[in-house]
Tab-separated table of C-alpha atoms in Angstrom:
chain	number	residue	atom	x	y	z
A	424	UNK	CA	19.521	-106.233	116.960
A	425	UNK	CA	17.112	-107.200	114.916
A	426	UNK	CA	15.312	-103.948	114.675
A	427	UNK	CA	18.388	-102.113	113.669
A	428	UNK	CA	18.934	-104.772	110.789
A	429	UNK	CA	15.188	-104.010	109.334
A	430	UNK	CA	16.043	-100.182	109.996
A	431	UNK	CA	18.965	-100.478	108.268
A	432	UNK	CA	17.458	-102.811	105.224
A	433	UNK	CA	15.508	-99.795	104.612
A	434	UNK	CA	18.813	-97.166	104.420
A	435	UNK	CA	17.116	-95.669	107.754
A	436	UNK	CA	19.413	-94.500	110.412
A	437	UNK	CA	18.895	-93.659	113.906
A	438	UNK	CA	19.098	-92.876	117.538
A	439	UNK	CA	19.342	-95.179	120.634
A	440	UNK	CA	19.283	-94.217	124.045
A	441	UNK	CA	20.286	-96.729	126.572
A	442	UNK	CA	17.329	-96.495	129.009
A	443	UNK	CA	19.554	-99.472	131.077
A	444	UNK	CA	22.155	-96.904	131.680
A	445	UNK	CA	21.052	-93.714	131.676
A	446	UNK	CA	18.012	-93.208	133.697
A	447	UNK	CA	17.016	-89.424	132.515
A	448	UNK	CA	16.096	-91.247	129.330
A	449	UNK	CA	14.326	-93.854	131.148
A	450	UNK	CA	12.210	-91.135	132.670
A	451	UNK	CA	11.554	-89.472	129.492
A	452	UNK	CA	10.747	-93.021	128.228
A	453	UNK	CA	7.937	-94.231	130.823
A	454	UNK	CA	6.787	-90.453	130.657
A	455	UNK	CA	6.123	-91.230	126.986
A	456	UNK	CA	4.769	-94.662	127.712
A	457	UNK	CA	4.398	-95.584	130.918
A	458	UNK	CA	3.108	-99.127	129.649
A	459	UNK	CA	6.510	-100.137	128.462
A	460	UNK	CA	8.489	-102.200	130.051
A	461	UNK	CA	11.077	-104.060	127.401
A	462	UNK	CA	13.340	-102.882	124.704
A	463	UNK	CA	13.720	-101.764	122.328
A	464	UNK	CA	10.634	-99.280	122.518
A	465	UNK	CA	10.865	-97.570	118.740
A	466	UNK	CA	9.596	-93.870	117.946
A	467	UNK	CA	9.132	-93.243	114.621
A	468	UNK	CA	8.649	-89.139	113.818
A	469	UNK	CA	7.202	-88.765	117.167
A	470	UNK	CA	5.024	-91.701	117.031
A	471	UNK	CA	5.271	-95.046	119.378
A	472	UNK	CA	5.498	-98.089	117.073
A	473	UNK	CA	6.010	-100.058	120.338
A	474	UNK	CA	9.253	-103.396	120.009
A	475	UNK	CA	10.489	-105.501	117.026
A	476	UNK	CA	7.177	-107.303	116.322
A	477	UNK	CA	5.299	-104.301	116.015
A	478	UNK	CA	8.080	-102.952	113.343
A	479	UNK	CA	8.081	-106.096	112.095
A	480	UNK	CA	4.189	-106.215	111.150
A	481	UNK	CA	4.330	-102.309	110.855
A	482	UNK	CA	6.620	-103.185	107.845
A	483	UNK	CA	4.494	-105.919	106.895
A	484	UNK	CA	1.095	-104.310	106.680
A	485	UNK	CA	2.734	-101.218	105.060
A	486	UNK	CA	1.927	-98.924	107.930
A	487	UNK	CA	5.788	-98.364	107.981
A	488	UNK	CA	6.128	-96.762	105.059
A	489	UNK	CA	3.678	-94.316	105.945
A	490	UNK	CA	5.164	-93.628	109.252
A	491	UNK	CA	8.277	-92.425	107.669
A	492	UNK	CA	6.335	-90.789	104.965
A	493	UNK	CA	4.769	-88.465	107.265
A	494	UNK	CA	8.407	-87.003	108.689
């Protein structure tokens, strides 16, 4: 939840995929990283931010903005 609220404090939208309930997109998920193992896992234009508290200092250091800059 609380990585949709920072998405959304932004005016970003975007796509979940329930990895606990659909296992094709767990798959694809590990495939992607096969480190992960909590959620949320965020993708941002292709690129693996990794869960909340990497957002959350993504955002802080600034590195955010240029993630969504570069889509």
């Amino acid at each position: 939840m609380a990585a949709k609220n920072l998405l959304k404090s932004k005016g970003l939208t975007w796509r979940e995929l329930r990895i606990d309930i659909d296992p094709a997109a767990r798959a694809a998920m590990l495939e992607r990283v096969p480190t992960a193992r909590t959620v949320p896992q965020i993708f941002i234009n292709g690129t693996h931010v990794g869960g909340f508290d990497q957002l959350a200092a993504a955002e802080r250091s600034g590195k955010l903005n240029e993630l969504l800059a570069a889509g």
